[in-house]
PDB file of C-alpha atoms and ligand atoms in Angstrom:
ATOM      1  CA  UNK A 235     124.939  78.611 120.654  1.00  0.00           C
ATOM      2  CA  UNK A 236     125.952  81.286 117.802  1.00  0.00           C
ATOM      3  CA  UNK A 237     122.936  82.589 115.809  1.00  0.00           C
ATOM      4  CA  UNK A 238     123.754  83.769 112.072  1.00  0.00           C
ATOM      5  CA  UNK A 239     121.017  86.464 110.646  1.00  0.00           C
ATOM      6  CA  UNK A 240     121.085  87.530 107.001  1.00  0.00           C
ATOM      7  CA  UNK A 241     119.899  91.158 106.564  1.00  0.00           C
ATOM      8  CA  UNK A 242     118.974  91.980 103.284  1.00  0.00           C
ATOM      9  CA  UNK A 243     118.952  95.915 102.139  1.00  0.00           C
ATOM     10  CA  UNK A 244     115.943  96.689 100.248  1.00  0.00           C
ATOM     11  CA  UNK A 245     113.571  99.612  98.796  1.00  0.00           C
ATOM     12  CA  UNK A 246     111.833 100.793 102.491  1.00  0.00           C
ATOM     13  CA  UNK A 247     108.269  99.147 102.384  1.00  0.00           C
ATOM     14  CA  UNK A 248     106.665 102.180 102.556  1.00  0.00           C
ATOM     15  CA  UNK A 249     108.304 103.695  99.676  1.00  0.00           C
ATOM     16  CA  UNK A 250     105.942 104.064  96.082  1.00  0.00           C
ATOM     17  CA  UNK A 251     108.067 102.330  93.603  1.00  0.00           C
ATOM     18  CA  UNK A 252     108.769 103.220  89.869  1.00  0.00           C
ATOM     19  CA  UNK A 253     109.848 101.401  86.952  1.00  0.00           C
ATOM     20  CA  UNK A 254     113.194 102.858  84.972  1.00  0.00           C
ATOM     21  CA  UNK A 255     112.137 104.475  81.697  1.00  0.00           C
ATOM     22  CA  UNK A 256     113.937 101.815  79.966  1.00  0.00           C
ATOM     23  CA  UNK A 257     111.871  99.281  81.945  1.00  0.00           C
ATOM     24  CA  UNK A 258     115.466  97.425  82.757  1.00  0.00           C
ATOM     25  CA  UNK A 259     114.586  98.014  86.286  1.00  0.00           C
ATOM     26  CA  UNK A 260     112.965  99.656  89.359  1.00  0.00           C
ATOM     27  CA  UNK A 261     114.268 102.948  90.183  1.00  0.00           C
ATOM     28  CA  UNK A 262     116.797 102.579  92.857  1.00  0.00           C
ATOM     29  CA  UNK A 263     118.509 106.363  93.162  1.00  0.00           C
ATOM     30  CA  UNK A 264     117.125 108.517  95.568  1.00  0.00           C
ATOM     31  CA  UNK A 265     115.261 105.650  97.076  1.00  0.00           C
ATOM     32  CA  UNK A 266     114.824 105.248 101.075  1.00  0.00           C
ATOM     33  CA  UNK A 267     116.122 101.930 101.577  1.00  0.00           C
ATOM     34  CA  UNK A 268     115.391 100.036 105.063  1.00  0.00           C
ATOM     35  CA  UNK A 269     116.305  96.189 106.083  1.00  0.00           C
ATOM     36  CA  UNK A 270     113.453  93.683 104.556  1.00  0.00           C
ATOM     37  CA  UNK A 271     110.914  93.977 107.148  1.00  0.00           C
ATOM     38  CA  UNK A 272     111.341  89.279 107.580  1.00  0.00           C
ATOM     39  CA  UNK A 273     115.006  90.257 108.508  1.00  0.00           C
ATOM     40  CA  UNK A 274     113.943  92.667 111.050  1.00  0.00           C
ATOM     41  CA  UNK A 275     112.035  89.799 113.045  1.00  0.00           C
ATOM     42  CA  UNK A 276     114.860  87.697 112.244  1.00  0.00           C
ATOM     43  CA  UNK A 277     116.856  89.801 114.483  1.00  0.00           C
ATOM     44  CA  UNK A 278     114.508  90.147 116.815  1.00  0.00           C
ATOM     45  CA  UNK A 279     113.880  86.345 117.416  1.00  0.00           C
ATOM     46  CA  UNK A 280     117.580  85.854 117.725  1.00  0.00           C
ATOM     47  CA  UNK A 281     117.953  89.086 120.066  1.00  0.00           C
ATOM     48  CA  UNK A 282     114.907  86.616 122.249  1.00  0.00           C
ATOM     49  CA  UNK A 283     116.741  83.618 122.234  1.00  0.00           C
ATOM     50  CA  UNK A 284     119.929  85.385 123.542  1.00  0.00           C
ATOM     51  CA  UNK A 285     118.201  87.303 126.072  1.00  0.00           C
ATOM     52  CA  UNK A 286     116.937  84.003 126.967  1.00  0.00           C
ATOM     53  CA  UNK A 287     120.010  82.659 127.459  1.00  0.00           C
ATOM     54  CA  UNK A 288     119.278  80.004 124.572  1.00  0.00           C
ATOM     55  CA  UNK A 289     122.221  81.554 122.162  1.00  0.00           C
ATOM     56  CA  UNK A 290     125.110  83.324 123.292  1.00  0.00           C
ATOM     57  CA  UNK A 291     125.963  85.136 120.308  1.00  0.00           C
ATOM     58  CA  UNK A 292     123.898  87.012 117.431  1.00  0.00           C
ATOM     59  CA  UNK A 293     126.056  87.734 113.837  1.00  0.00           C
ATOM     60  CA  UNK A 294     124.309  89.358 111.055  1.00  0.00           C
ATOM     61  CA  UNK A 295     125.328  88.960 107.606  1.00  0.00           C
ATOM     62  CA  UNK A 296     124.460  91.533 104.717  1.00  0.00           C
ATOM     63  CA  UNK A 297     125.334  90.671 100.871  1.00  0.00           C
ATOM     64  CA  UNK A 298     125.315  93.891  98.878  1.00  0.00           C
ATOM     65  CA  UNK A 299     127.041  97.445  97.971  1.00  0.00           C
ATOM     66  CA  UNK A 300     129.033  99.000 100.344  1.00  0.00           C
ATOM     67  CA  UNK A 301     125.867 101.011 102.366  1.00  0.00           C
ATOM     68  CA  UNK A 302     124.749  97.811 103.270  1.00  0.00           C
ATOM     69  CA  UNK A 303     126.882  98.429 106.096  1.00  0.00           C
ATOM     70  CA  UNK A 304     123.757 100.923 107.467  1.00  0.00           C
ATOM     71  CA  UNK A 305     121.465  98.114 107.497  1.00  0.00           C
ATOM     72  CA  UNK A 306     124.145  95.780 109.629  1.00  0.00           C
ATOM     73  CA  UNK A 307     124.479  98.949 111.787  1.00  0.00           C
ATOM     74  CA  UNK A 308     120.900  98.943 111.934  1.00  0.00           C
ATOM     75  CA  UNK A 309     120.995  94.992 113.468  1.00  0.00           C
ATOM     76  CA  UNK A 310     123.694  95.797 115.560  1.00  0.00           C
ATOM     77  CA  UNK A 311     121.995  99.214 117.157  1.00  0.00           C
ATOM     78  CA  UNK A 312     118.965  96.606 118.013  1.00  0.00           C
ATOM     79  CA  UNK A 313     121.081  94.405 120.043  1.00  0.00           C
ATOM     80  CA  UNK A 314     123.416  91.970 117.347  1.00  0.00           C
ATOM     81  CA  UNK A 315     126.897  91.541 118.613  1.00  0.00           C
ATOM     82  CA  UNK A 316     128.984  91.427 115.324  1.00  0.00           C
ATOM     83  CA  UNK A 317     127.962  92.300 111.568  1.00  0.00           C
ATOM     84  CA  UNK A 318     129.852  90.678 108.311  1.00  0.00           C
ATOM     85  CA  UNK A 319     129.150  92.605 104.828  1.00  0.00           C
ATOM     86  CA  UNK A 320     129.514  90.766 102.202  1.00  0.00           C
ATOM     87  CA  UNK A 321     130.386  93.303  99.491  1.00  0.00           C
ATOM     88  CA  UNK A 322     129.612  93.570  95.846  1.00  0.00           C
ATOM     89  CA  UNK A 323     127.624  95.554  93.083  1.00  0.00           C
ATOM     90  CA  UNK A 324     126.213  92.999  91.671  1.00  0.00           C
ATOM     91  CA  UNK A 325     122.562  91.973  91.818  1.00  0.00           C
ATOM     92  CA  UNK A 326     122.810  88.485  93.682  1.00  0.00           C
ATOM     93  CA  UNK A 327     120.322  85.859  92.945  1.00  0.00           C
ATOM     94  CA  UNK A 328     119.189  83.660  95.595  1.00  0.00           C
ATOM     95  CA  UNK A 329     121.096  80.458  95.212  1.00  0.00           C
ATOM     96  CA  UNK A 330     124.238  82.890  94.987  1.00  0.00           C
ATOM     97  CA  UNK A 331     123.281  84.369  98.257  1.00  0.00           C
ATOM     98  CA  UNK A 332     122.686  80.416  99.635  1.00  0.00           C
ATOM     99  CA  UNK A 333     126.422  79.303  98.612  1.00  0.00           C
ATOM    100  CA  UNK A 334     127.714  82.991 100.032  1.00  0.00           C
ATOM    101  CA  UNK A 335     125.681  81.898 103.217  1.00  0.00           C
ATOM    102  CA  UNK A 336     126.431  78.374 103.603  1.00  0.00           C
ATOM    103  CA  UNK A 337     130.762  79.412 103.237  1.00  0.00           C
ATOM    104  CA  UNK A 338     129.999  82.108 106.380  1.00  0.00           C
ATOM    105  CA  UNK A 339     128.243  78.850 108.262  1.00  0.00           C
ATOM    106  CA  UNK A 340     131.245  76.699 107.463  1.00  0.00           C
ATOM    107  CA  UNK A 341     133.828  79.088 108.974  1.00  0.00           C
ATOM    108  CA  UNK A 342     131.088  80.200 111.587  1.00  0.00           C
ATOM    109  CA  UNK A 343     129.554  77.023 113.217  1.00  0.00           C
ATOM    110  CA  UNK A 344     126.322  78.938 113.905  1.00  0.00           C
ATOM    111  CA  UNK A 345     123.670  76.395 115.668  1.00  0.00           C
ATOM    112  CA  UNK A 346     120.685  78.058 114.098  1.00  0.00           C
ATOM    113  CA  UNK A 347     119.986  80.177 110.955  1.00  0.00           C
ATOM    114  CA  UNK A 348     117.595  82.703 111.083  1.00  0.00           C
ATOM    115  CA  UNK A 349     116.375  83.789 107.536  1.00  0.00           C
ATOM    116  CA  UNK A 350     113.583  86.069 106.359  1.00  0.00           C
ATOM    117  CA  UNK A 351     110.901  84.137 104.338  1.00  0.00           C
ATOM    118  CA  UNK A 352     110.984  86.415 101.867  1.00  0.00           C
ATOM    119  CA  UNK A 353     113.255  89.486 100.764  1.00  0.00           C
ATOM    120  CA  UNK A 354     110.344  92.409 100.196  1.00  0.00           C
ATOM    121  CA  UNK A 355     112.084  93.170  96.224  1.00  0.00           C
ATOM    122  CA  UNK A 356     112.591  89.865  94.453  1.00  0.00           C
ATOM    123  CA  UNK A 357     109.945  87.956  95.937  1.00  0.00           C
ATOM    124  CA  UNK A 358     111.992  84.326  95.277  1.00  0.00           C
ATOM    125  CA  UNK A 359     111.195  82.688  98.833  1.00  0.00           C
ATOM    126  CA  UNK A 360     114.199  80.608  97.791  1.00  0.00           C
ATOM    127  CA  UNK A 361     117.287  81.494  99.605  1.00  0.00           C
ATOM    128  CA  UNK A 362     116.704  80.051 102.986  1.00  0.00           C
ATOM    129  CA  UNK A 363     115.497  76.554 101.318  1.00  0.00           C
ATOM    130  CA  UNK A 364     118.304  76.677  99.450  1.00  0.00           C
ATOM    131  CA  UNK A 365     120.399  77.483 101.797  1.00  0.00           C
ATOM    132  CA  UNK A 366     119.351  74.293 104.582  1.00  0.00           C
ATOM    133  CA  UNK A 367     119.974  71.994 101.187  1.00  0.00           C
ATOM    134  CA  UNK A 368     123.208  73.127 100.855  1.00  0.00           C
ATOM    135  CA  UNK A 369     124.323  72.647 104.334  1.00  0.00           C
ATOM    136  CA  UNK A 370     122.708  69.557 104.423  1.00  0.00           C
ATOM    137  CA  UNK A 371     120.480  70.657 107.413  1.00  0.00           C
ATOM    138  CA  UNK A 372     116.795  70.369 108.473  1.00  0.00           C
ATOM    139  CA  UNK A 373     114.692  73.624 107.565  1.00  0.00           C
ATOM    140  CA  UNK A 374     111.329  75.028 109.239  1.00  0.00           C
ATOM    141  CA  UNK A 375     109.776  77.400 106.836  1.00  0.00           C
ATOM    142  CA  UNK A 376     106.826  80.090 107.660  1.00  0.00           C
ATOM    143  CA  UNK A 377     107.662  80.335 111.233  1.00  0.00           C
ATOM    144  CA  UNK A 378     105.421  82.077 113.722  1.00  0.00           C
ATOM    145  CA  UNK A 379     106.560  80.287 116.833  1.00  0.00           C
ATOM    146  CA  UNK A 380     110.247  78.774 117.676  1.00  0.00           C
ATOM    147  CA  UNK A 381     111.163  77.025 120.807  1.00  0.00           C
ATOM    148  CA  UNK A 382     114.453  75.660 121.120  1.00  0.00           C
ATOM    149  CA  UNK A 383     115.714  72.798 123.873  1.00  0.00           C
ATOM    150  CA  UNK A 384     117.945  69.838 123.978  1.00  0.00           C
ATOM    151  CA  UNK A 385     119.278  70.868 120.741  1.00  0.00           C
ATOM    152  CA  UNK A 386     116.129  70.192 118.851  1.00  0.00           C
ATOM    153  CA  UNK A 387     113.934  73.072 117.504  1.00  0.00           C
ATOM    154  CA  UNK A 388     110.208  73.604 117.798  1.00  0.00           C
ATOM    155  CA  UNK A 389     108.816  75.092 115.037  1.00  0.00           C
ATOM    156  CA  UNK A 390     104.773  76.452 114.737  1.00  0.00           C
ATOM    157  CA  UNK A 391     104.600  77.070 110.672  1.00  0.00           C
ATOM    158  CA  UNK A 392     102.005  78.716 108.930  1.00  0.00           C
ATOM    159  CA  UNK A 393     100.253  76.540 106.496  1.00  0.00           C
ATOM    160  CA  UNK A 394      97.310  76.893 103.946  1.00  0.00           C
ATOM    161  CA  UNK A 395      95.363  75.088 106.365  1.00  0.00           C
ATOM    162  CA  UNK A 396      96.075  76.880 110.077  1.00  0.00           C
ATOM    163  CA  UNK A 397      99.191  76.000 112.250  1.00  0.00           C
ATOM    164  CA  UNK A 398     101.601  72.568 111.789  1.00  0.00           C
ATOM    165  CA  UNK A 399     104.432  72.204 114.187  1.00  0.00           C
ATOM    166  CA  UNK A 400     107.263  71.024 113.100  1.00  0.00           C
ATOM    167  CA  UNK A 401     110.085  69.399 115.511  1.00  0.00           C
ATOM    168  CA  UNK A 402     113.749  69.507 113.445  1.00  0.00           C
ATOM    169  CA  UNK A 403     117.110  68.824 115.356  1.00  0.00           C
ATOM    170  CA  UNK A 404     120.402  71.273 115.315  1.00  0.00           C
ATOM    171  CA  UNK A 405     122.010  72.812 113.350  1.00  0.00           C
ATOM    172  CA  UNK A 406     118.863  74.382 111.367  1.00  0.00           C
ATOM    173  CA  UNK A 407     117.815  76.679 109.205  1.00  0.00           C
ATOM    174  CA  UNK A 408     114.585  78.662 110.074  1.00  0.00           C
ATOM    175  CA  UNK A 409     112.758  81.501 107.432  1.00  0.00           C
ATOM    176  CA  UNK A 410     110.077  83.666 109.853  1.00  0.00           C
ATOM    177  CA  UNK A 411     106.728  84.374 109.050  1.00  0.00           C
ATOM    178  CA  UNK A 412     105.175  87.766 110.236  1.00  0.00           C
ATOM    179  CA  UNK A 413     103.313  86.637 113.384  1.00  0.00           C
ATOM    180  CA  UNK A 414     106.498  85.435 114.611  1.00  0.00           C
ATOM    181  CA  UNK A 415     106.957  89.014 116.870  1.00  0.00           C
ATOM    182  CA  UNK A 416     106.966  92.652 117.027  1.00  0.00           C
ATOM    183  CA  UNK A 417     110.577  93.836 115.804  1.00  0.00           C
ATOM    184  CA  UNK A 418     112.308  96.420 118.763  1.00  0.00           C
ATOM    185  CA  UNK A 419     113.181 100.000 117.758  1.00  0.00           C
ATOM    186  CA  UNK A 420     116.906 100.413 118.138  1.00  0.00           C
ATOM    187  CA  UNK A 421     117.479 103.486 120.792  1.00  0.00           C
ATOM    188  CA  UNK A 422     119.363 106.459 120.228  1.00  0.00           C
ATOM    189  CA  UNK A 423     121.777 105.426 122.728  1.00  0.00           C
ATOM    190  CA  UNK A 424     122.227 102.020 121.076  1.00  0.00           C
ATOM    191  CA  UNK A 425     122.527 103.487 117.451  1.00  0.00           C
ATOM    192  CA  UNK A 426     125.833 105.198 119.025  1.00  0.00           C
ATOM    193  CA  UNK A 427     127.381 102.374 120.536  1.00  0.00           C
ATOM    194  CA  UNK A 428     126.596 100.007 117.592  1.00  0.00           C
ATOM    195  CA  UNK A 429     129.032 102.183 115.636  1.00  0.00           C
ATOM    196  CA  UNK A 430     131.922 100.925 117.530  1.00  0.00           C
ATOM    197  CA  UNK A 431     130.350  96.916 117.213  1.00  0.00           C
ATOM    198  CA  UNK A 432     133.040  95.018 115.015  1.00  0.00           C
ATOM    199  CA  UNK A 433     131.891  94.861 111.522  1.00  0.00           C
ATOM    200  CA  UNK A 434     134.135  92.472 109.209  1.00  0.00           C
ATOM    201  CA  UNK A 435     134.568  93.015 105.265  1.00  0.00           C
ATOM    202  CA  UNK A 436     134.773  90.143 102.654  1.00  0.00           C
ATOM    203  CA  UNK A 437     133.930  89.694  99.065  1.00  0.00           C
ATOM    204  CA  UNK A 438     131.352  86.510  97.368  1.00  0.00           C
ATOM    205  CA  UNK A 439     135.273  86.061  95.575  1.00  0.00           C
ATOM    206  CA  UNK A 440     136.998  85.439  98.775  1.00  0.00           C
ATOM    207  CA  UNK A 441     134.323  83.365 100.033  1.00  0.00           C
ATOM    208  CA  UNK A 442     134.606  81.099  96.059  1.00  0.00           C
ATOM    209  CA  UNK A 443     131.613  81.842  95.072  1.00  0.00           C
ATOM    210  CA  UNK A 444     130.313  83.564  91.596  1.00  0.00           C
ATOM    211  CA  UNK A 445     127.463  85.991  91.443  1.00  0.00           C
ATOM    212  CA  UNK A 446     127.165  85.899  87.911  1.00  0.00           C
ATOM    213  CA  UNK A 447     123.244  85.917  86.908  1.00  0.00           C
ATOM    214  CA  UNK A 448     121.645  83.032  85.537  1.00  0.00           C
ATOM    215  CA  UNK A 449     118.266  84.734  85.270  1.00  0.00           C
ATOM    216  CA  UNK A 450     117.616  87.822  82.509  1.00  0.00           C
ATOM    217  CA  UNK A 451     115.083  90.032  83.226  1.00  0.00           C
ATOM    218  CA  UNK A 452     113.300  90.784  80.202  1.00  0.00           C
ATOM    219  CA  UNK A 453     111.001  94.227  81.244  1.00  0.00           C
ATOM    220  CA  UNK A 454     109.590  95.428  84.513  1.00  0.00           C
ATOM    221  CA  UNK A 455     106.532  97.085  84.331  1.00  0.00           C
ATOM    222  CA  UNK A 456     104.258  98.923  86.743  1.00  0.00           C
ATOM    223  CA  UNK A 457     100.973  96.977  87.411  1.00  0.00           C
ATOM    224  CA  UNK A 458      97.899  98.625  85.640  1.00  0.00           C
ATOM    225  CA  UNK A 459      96.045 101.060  87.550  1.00  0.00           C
ATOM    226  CA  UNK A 460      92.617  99.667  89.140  1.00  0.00           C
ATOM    227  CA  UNK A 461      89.773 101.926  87.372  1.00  0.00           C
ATOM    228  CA  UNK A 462      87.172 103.448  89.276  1.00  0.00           C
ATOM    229  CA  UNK A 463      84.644 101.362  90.807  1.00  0.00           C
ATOM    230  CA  UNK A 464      80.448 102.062  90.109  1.00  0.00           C
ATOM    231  CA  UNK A 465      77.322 101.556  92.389  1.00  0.00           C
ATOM    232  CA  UNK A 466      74.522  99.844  90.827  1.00  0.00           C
ATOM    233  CA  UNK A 467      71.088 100.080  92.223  1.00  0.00           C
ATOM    234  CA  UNK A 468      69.904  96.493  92.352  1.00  0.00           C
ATOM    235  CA  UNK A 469      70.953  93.057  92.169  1.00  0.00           C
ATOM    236  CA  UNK A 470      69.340  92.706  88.735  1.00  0.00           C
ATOM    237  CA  UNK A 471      71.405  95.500  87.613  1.00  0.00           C
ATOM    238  CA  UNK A 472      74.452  93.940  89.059  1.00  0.00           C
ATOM    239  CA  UNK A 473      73.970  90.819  87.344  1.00  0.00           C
ATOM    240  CA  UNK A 474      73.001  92.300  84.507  1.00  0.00           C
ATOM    241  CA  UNK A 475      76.902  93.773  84.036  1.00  0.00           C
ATOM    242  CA  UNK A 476      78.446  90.699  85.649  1.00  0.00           C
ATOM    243  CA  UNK A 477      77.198  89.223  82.087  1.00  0.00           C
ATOM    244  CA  UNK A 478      76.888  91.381  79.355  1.00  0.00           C
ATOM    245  CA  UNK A 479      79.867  94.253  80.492  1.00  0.00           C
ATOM    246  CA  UNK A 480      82.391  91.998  82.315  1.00  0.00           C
ATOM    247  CA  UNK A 481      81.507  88.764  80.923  1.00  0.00           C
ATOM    248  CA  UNK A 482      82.180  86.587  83.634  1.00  0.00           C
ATOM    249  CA  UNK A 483      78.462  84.840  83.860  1.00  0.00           C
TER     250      UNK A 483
HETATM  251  P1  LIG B 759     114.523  85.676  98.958  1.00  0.00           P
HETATM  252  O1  LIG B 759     114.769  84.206  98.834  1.00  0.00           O
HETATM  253  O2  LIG B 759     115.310  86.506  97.972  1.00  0.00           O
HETATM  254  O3  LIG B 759     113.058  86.039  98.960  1.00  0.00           O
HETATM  255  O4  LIG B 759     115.114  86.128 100.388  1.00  0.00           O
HETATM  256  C1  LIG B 759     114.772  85.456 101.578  1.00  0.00           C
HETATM  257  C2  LIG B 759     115.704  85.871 102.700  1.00  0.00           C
HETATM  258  O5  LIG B 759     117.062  85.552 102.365  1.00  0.00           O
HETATM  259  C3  LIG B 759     115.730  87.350 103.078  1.00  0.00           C
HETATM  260  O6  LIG B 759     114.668  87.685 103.942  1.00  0.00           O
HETATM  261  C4  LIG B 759     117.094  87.437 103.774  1.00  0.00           C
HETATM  262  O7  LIG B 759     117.012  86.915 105.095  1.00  0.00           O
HETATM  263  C5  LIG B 759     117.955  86.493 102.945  1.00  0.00           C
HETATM  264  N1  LIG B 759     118.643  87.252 101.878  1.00  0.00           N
HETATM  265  C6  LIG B 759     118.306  87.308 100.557  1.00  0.00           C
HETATM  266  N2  LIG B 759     119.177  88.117  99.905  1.00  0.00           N
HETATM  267  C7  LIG B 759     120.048  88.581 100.833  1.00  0.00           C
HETATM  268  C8  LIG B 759     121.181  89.469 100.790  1.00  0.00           C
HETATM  269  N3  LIG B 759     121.573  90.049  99.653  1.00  0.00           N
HETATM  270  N4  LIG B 759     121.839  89.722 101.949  1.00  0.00           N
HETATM  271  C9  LIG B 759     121.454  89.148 103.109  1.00  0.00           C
HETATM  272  N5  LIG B 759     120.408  88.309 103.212  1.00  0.00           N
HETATM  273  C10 LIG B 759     119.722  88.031 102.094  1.00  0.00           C
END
């Protein structure tokens, strides 16, 4: 079985983000970027499943500029056999990055789709549901466990209320959660050889479809700061400024 894994460049996690003067954006120059932290455990989960000698194969897919090749080098160094870059410019909304995804899956044949639950910038949640609609496939979202035999998945999702598991048959599309495991680090040996992995070029044109945007962003602002906190000296006192400061009694 192949296993396709969309990597996603984005702002490092541990990087203090700032709004554009013009508020049009968040500043992206100068920025450490690192692969969405769900995508790393995406990787690694497939990188199990091989070494398990469930899948044979592991192909990572990146949409975005031209240095998302790093981040596909990045999947590669930790084990991924083959890396497509999707390239363009453009900021690509979910469903754009779905139809991109569901054209590599048609040419690809990939058994199982491993897909972050989230990208760590946008927020949507939408691109791997979109995605199993598209191909017409069965989906297990939130995943913190996946056991795969007899071509059927075993999925463990988390849910508001604790743990559901979820059976769904092959081909499927699975988003991870982050109990799912602990990402590997890739090794300085394997950072070298992943350089000479095969890494394949195409454009959302060449694959028919559009990234034009149907969203507008209107402003991005930074959240207000959180202002200083105050020790009161009894509960009276506390209650007392529940009601009359911050009204909420
Ligand atoms: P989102 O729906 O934007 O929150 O993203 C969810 C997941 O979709 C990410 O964790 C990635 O696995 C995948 N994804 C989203 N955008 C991209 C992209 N530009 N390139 C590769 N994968 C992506």
């Amino acid at each position: 079985m192949k296993i396709l894994v969309p990597v996603k460049r984005v702002i490092d996690y541990n990087v203090k983000i700032r709004v554009k003067a013009d508020g049009s954006d968040v500043e992206l120059s100068n920025v450490k970027m690192s692969m969405n932290p769900f995508d790393e455990i995406s990787v690694e989960e497939a990188l199990r499943l091989k070494e398990s000698g469930v899948a044979q194969e592991v192909v990572v897919v990146s949409i975005g500029p031209g240095k998302a090749e790093e981040t596909l080098r990045t999947a590669l160094a930790m084990g991924a056999d083959r890396a497509i870059l999707v390239e363009t410019d453009d900021t690509v909304e979910p469903l754009a990055v779905a139809k991109i995804l569901k054209a590599i899956a048609d040419t690809e044949q990939p058994g199982l789709i491993i897909v972050g639950k989230q990208a760590i910038d946008d927020d949507s949640n939408q691109t791997g549901q979109m995605l199993a609609a598209l191909l017409g496939w069965a989906q297990g979202t939130f995943a913190s466990k996946v056991e795969i035999s007899d071509g059927t998945a075993t999925v463990t999702r988390e849910v508001d209320g604790g743990l559901q598991t979820v059976s769904i048959k092959l081909p499927a599309v699975v988003t991870t959660d982050l109990r799912l495991n602990e990402p590997r680090y890739a090794s300085l040996p394997n950072i070298m050889k992943a350089k000479k992995k095969p890494l394949e070029k195409t454009a959302p044109s060449a694959l028919g479809v559009s990234t034009s945007p149907r969203l507008k962003v209107l402003k991005t602002e930074e959240p207000t700061g959180r202002k200083a906190g105050i020790r009161v000296k009894s509960v009276a006192e506390l209650v007392e400024k529940l009601r009359s400061e911050a009204g909420v009694l």
